[in-house]
Structure formats: C-alpha cells, structure tokens
C-alpha cells in the first residue's frame, strides 16, 4: 500500500490525477477531500491548472461537466515523488480532443475506485487514494502483457487487518461478451507464466526451479474482479453467462481453484457497497458472495 504526505493537498491532488489519468471535479473531491467543502477542491484544481500541472476539458452535453487530466509537465513532476516511483507513467494526452476520446472508460474506472474508497471510509477499513493503481504492466513474454484496468490494495478492519489485492477489469459493454470472458484465460496464463531467456537451460538436479513472474510482486496471486457497466440487467446477465461458459473450460480448473474470480454490476456496487454479497462467482453465477470471499 502507498503512504503519501497528505499534509500537502496540492501534492495529493496531482499524484491522484497522475495515477488515475482523468477525473471529474466531483470525483476528485470524493477521492482527495470528501470532508471539506467542494469549493476548496475547485480552487485547488484551478491553482494546479494555473501552474501548468493539470488541464481540463468541459463537456457541453453533460451539463458543462469538467474533466481534469495531468499535463506532461505535471506527470514529469509527480513521477519523481517516492509515492509514484517505479510505476509506469501514464501516456499523456496531447490536447483536449485527445482527452475527450478517452473519457468514457477512464471515468468509469475512476468511479469504480470510488466505490472501494467510500466503502473503506464507511467501514473503518484502510484503502488510500493511491492504493488504486491503474494499468499495471505484467509481462507474458514475446511482447505480450496483461494490463488490468486497476490493481487494488485494501486492508479490512484497519491498519493491522488482512490485506486483499485484486486485479480489476472494468467493462462498459464496448466489447463482445466472448472477448470479455477470454480475459479469464489471459489471467490464467499470467498465473502460470515462468519467464525464460534465450538459451536458458532446465534447472540442474537439486537446483531451485524458476518461479512464476507474478511471485516477484505478490505473495498471493490477486483475486480477479470484473465490474460491469454500460448495459442493463439483461446485458449484465449475458456477460456473466459468458464468463461462466469460459470458466467451464477444464484447463482453467487449477487457476479457478486458487484464485477467486468474481463479477458484479457497478450499479450494485454503488447501491449496496462492494463488501456486500453482490459478486457472482464465475464458476457458479447463481451464487453471490462478498468480494473478500476465498475458495
């Protein structure tokens, strides 16, 4: 988990916007300072814009909704801070038009972050704004990679409680159900991927075998959460059915025995909270569980 100098509100705001890529004024307020007046957040964002660290676009068809994103200069500054060091800097957008083309998915990912942040605040759990890390790169070799929409760190019950990690895939119904479901297979490949180098020999007798790449970063493989949006209940059910059909593949059984793979509608997460039994197990979609469920 990431600890950040929250004494500097400007620093936290720029760090969050750099990590999250984009957020509306309301989303930024809920992420960084839900306990103060919204006007303070608006003034902070305006100040950072005046300093050339962030910029915004205004969506005329959405009640003149303002969407903020970091400038290349802002990303350069924030990427040097310890709390963001070692993370892949986001690809900055070059102008408001480029930003507008990426808004839909990015704002939904930010909204998904908020359901976990809000839940942690209500329950007394621990999940800081920078514990939501979009687009973490995991190599599969040969130029392939798994890049989840976000990696989540969440501590139940406060600082000394159990730490939960999750890969989060946010789906806005912009791809077919089968393509969405195929991501289970991709994560199963990551689960068993052992990196090799050209000419590498098999381990000699008594030598430790090579380990899966993910073990360098996680003591336990993170659970996989599909968050479904952009469609009604029938569409959500159709996508869960596709996940179930893929999960029946016998080759995925070892992966699914050890890694919880769950799906839920974003609308249900907003209404009930992600800690409630709103998540469908992909192996048994009629059975709902809390996201902290383990096999």
Short mmCIF file of C-alpha atoms in Angstrom, two decimals:
data_model
loop_
_atom_site.label_atom_id
_atom_site.label_comp_id
_atom_site.label_asym_id
_atom_site.label_seq_id
_atom_site.Cartn_x
_atom_site.Cartn_y
_atom_site.Cartn_z
CA UNK A 1 0.00 0.00 0.00
CA UNK A 2 1.06 3.59 -0.58
CA UNK A 3 1.54 6.19 2.12
CA UNK A 4 1.51 9.76 0.89
CA UNK A 5 2.18 13.11 2.51
CA UNK A 6 -1.43 14.16 2.76
CA UNK A 7 -0.33 17.35 4.51
CA UNK A 8 0.11 18.77 1.04
CA UNK A 9 -3.28 18.78 -0.61
CA UNK A 10 -1.81 20.04 -3.88
CA UNK A 11 0.66 17.18 -3.95
CA UNK A 12 -2.01 14.56 -3.26
CA UNK A 13 -4.30 16.03 -5.92
CA UNK A 14 -1.58 15.92 -8.59
CA UNK A 15 -0.47 12.42 -7.54
CA UNK A 16 -4.03 11.11 -7.75
CA UNK A 17 -4.73 12.72 -11.10
CA UNK A 18 -1.43 11.41 -12.50
CA UNK A 19 -2.22 7.89 -11.30
CA UNK A 20 -5.94 7.87 -12.20
CA UNK A 21 -5.39 9.58 -15.60
CA UNK A 22 -8.70 11.54 -15.53
CA UNK A 23 -11.42 12.56 -13.08
CA UNK A 24 -14.29 14.99 -12.88
CA UNK A 25 -14.31 17.76 -10.28
CA UNK A 26 -16.81 15.77 -8.21
CA UNK A 27 -14.73 12.59 -8.43
CA UNK A 28 -11.57 14.44 -7.38
CA UNK A 29 -13.39 15.91 -4.43
CA UNK A 30 -14.62 12.50 -3.29
CA UNK A 31 -11.18 10.94 -3.73
CA UNK A 32 -8.94 13.52 -2.06
CA UNK A 33 -11.07 15.60 0.32
CA UNK A 34 -14.65 14.40 0.93
CA UNK A 35 -14.69 16.06 4.36
CA UNK A 36 -14.24 19.64 3.15
CA UNK A 37 -16.34 22.00 1.07
CA UNK A 38 -16.33 21.31 -2.68
CA UNK A 39 -15.26 24.88 -3.32
CA UNK A 40 -11.89 24.13 -1.73
CA UNK A 41 -11.33 21.29 -4.19
CA UNK A 42 -12.36 23.51 -7.10
CA UNK A 43 -9.87 26.19 -6.01
CA UNK A 44 -7.11 23.63 -5.62
CA UNK A 45 -7.66 22.26 -9.13
CA UNK A 46 -7.77 25.77 -10.59
CA UNK A 47 -4.47 26.57 -8.86
CA UNK A 48 -2.79 23.46 -10.26
CA UNK A 49 -4.09 24.38 -13.71
CA UNK A 50 -2.67 27.90 -13.41
CA UNK A 51 0.69 26.33 -12.57
CA UNK A 52 0.57 24.21 -15.75
CA UNK A 53 0.42 20.89 -13.89
CA UNK A 54 -3.08 19.85 -14.95
CA UNK A 55 -5.62 20.85 -17.57
CA UNK A 56 -9.32 20.29 -18.17
CA UNK A 57 -11.97 19.90 -20.80
CA UNK A 58 -15.61 20.84 -20.49
CA UNK A 59 -18.33 18.55 -21.83
CA UNK A 60 -21.17 20.77 -23.08
CA UNK A 61 -23.62 17.88 -23.45
CA UNK A 62 -23.15 16.77 -19.83
CA UNK A 63 -24.18 19.95 -18.04
CA UNK A 64 -20.76 21.51 -18.75
CA UNK A 65 -19.06 18.75 -16.78
CA UNK A 66 -15.38 19.48 -16.18
CA UNK A 67 -12.90 16.63 -16.61
CA UNK A 68 -9.33 17.06 -15.37
CA UNK A 69 -6.15 15.36 -16.57
CA UNK A 70 -2.41 15.89 -15.88
CA UNK A 71 -0.20 17.70 -18.35
CA UNK A 72 3.12 16.24 -19.49
CA UNK A 73 4.80 18.66 -17.08
CA UNK A 74 2.56 17.51 -14.23
CA UNK A 75 3.33 13.85 -14.93
CA UNK A 76 7.06 14.63 -15.03
CA UNK A 77 6.90 16.32 -11.62
CA UNK A 78 4.70 13.70 -9.92
CA UNK A 79 6.60 10.71 -11.31
CA UNK A 80 9.68 11.81 -9.34
CA UNK A 81 7.89 11.53 -5.99
CA UNK A 82 8.51 8.45 -3.81
CA UNK A 83 4.82 7.51 -3.72
CA UNK A 84 4.78 7.12 -7.52
CA UNK A 85 8.35 5.99 -8.09
CA UNK A 86 8.70 2.75 -10.00
CA UNK A 87 5.27 2.98 -11.62
CA UNK A 88 4.84 3.34 -15.33
CA UNK A 89 3.92 6.96 -16.07
CA UNK A 90 0.65 7.32 -17.96
CA UNK A 91 0.57 8.22 -21.60
CA UNK A 92 -0.34 11.87 -21.50
CA UNK A 93 -2.94 13.28 -23.82
CA UNK A 94 -1.67 15.99 -26.10
CA UNK A 95 -4.76 18.18 -26.20
CA UNK A 96 -8.41 18.36 -25.05
CA UNK A 97 -9.60 16.49 -28.15
CA UNK A 98 -7.37 13.51 -27.35
CA UNK A 99 -8.59 13.61 -23.75
CA UNK A 100 -12.23 13.63 -24.83
CA UNK A 101 -11.77 10.40 -26.80
CA UNK A 102 -10.60 8.55 -23.66
CA UNK A 103 -13.11 9.94 -21.19
CA UNK A 104 -15.81 7.25 -21.06
CA UNK A 105 -13.74 4.28 -19.92
CA UNK A 106 -11.31 6.25 -17.75
CA UNK A 107 -14.05 7.99 -15.77
CA UNK A 108 -15.81 4.66 -15.20
CA UNK A 109 -12.57 3.20 -13.84
CA UNK A 110 -12.27 6.20 -11.52
CA UNK A 111 -15.89 5.72 -10.42
CA UNK A 112 -15.10 2.09 -9.64
CA UNK A 113 -12.19 3.22 -7.46
CA UNK A 114 -14.60 5.42 -5.54
CA UNK A 115 -16.92 2.58 -4.55
CA UNK A 116 -13.98 0.95 -2.75
CA UNK A 117 -12.65 4.19 -1.24
CA UNK A 118 -16.12 5.16 0.01
CA UNK A 119 -16.66 1.68 1.43
CA UNK A 120 -13.36 1.76 3.32
CA UNK A 121 -14.27 5.11 4.87
CA UNK A 122 -17.69 3.84 5.96
CA UNK A 123 -16.41 0.59 7.42
CA UNK A 124 -13.20 1.82 9.02
CA UNK A 125 -11.12 -0.23 6.59
CA UNK A 126 -7.92 1.07 5.05
CA UNK A 127 -7.79 1.99 1.38
CA UNK A 128 -5.99 5.21 0.49
CA UNK A 129 -6.46 7.06 -2.80
CA UNK A 130 -3.13 5.82 -4.19
CA UNK A 131 -3.97 2.20 -3.33
CA UNK A 132 -5.90 2.14 -6.62
CA UNK A 133 -3.25 1.75 -9.35
CA UNK A 134 -4.47 1.75 -12.97
CA UNK A 135 -2.77 -0.13 -15.79
CA UNK A 136 -0.05 -2.10 -14.01
CA UNK A 137 2.03 -3.91 -16.65
CA UNK A 138 2.61 -7.68 -16.27
CA UNK A 139 4.71 -9.27 -19.00
CA UNK A 140 3.78 -12.61 -20.57
CA UNK A 141 6.90 -12.66 -22.72
CA UNK A 142 7.23 -12.31 -26.51
CA UNK A 143 5.86 -8.78 -26.33
CA UNK A 144 2.57 -9.84 -24.73
CA UNK A 145 1.34 -8.47 -21.43
CA UNK A 146 -1.57 -8.38 -19.02
CA UNK A 147 -2.56 -4.84 -18.09
CA UNK A 148 -5.57 -4.76 -15.74
CA UNK A 149 -7.66 -1.63 -15.59
CA UNK A 150 -6.51 -1.34 -11.99
CA UNK A 151 -4.70 -3.09 -9.17
CA UNK A 152 -6.40 -2.58 -5.80
CA UNK A 153 -4.92 -2.83 -2.30
CA UNK A 154 -7.48 -2.94 0.53
CA UNK A 155 -6.98 -3.70 4.25
CA UNK A 156 -10.04 -4.97 6.08
CA UNK A 157 -10.57 -3.84 9.66
CA UNK A 158 -7.94 -1.09 9.69
CA UNK A 159 -4.15 -1.00 9.64
CA UNK A 160 -3.47 -4.45 11.12
CA UNK A 161 -6.22 -6.32 9.27
CA UNK A 162 -5.83 -8.73 6.35
CA UNK A 163 -4.64 -7.21 3.08
CA UNK A 164 -6.67 -8.01 -0.02
CA UNK A 165 -5.30 -7.49 -3.52
CA UNK A 166 -7.37 -7.52 -6.66
CA UNK A 167 -6.95 -7.11 -10.38
CA UNK A 168 -9.97 -5.12 -11.57
CA UNK A 169 -11.36 -5.25 -15.10
CA UNK A 170 -13.99 -2.59 -15.84
CA UNK A 171 -16.28 -3.42 -18.76
CA UNK A 172 -18.61 -0.81 -20.30
CA UNK A 173 -20.17 -3.24 -22.78
CA UNK A 174 -17.97 -1.87 -25.57
CA UNK A 175 -16.60 -5.33 -26.42
CA UNK A 176 -18.42 -8.59 -27.06
CA UNK A 177 -19.16 -10.90 -24.11
CA UNK A 178 -16.86 -13.59 -25.50
CA UNK A 179 -13.93 -11.19 -25.74
CA UNK A 180 -14.55 -10.07 -22.18
CA UNK A 181 -14.69 -13.67 -20.96
CA UNK A 182 -11.42 -14.51 -22.74
CA UNK A 183 -9.65 -12.35 -20.19
CA UNK A 184 -10.01 -15.18 -17.67
CA UNK A 185 -7.80 -17.29 -19.91
CA UNK A 186 -5.27 -14.46 -20.16
CA UNK A 187 -5.04 -14.13 -16.39
CA UNK A 188 -4.67 -17.91 -16.10
CA UNK A 189 -1.68 -17.63 -18.45
CA UNK A 190 -0.19 -14.95 -16.19
CA UNK A 191 -0.78 -17.20 -13.16
CA UNK A 192 1.45 -19.93 -14.62
CA UNK A 193 3.88 -17.80 -16.65
CA UNK A 194 7.53 -18.53 -15.89
CA UNK A 195 9.88 -16.13 -17.68
CA UNK A 196 12.71 -17.61 -19.69
CA UNK A 197 15.67 -16.16 -21.52
CA UNK A 198 17.18 -17.36 -24.83
CA UNK A 199 19.39 -20.39 -24.33
CA UNK A 200 18.25 -20.89 -20.75
CA UNK A 201 18.70 -24.48 -19.58
CA UNK A 202 16.46 -26.52 -17.33
CA UNK A 203 17.41 -26.37 -13.63
CA UNK A 204 20.01 -28.94 -12.62
CA UNK A 205 19.18 -31.62 -10.06
CA UNK A 206 18.74 -30.02 -6.66
CA UNK A 207 18.53 -26.53 -8.13
CA UNK A 208 15.52 -24.37 -7.38
CA UNK A 209 13.17 -24.29 -10.40
CA UNK A 210 12.28 -20.96 -11.95
CA UNK A 211 9.26 -19.34 -10.34
CA UNK A 212 6.24 -17.64 -11.84
CA UNK A 213 6.86 -13.97 -12.62
CA UNK A 214 3.96 -12.71 -10.50
CA UNK A 215 5.60 -14.02 -7.32
CA UNK A 216 8.18 -11.23 -7.56
CA UNK A 217 5.44 -8.75 -6.74
CA UNK A 218 2.70 -10.59 -4.83
CA UNK A 219 2.87 -13.26 -2.11
CA UNK A 220 -0.57 -14.45 -3.28
CA UNK A 221 -1.99 -14.01 -6.77
CA UNK A 222 -4.55 -11.17 -6.61
CA UNK A 223 -8.22 -12.04 -7.00
CA UNK A 224 -9.82 -11.05 -10.31
CA UNK A 225 -12.86 -8.77 -10.25
CA UNK A 226 -15.00 -7.93 -13.29
CA UNK A 227 -17.05 -4.74 -12.85
CA UNK A 228 -19.84 -4.48 -15.42
CA UNK A 229 -21.41 -1.22 -16.60
CA UNK A 230 -22.87 0.37 -19.71
CA UNK A 231 -25.79 -2.05 -20.03
CA UNK A 232 -28.96 -3.01 -18.19
CA UNK A 233 -29.66 -6.09 -16.05
CA UNK A 234 -30.19 -8.33 -19.09
CA UNK A 235 -26.86 -7.25 -20.57
CA UNK A 236 -25.08 -7.81 -17.26
CA UNK A 237 -26.61 -11.30 -17.01
CA UNK A 238 -25.50 -12.08 -20.57
CA UNK A 239 -21.92 -11.09 -19.79
CA UNK A 240 -21.89 -13.14 -16.59
CA UNK A 241 -23.17 -16.12 -18.59
CA UNK A 242 -20.23 -15.71 -20.99
CA UNK A 243 -17.79 -15.63 -18.07
CA UNK A 244 -19.42 -18.82 -16.76
CA UNK A 245 -19.12 -20.55 -20.14
CA UNK A 246 -15.42 -19.76 -20.28
CA UNK A 247 -14.88 -20.86 -16.67
CA UNK A 248 -16.17 -24.35 -17.56
CA UNK A 249 -13.04 -25.00 -19.63
CA UNK A 250 -11.23 -27.84 -17.79
CA UNK A 251 -7.84 -26.25 -18.49
CA UNK A 252 -8.82 -23.32 -16.23
CA UNK A 253 -9.68 -25.51 -13.25
CA UNK A 254 -6.27 -25.19 -11.49
CA UNK A 255 -6.42 -21.39 -11.78
CA UNK A 256 -10.01 -21.11 -10.57
CA UNK A 257 -9.40 -23.43 -7.63
CA UNK A 258 -6.90 -20.99 -6.15
CA UNK A 259 -7.87 -17.54 -7.47
CA UNK A 260 -11.31 -16.02 -6.75
CA UNK A 261 -12.82 -14.70 -9.99
CA UNK A 262 -15.95 -12.63 -9.41
CA UNK A 263 -18.24 -10.31 -11.37
CA UNK A 264 -20.65 -7.58 -10.28
CA UNK A 265 -22.62 -4.72 -11.79
CA UNK A 266 -21.27 -1.27 -10.98
CA UNK A 267 -24.82 -0.21 -10.18
CA UNK A 268 -24.99 -2.86 -7.43
CA UNK A 269 -21.64 -1.76 -6.03
CA UNK A 270 -22.87 1.83 -5.81
CA UNK A 271 -26.17 0.83 -4.19
CA UNK A 272 -25.03 -1.84 -1.74
CA UNK A 273 -21.26 -1.45 -1.47
CA UNK A 274 -18.56 -3.85 -2.69
CA UNK A 275 -18.31 -5.63 0.68
CA UNK A 276 -21.84 -6.98 0.35
CA UNK A 277 -22.85 -10.22 -1.36
CA UNK A 278 -23.25 -8.70 -4.82
CA UNK A 279 -20.44 -10.59 -6.57
CA UNK A 280 -21.20 -13.58 -8.81
CA UNK A 281 -18.70 -16.43 -8.82
CA UNK A 282 -17.86 -17.17 -12.45
CA UNK A 283 -17.97 -20.95 -11.78
CA UNK A 284 -21.40 -20.64 -10.15
CA UNK A 285 -23.07 -17.37 -11.20
CA UNK A 286 -26.22 -18.10 -9.18
CA UNK A 287 -24.11 -17.99 -6.02
CA UNK A 288 -23.29 -14.46 -4.80
CA UNK A 289 -20.52 -13.71 -2.32
CA UNK A 290 -18.62 -10.80 -0.80
CA UNK A 291 -15.52 -9.77 -2.74
CA UNK A 292 -13.34 -10.91 0.16
CA UNK A 293 -14.54 -14.50 -0.43
CA UNK A 294 -11.82 -17.12 -0.94
CA UNK A 295 -12.06 -20.65 -2.36
#
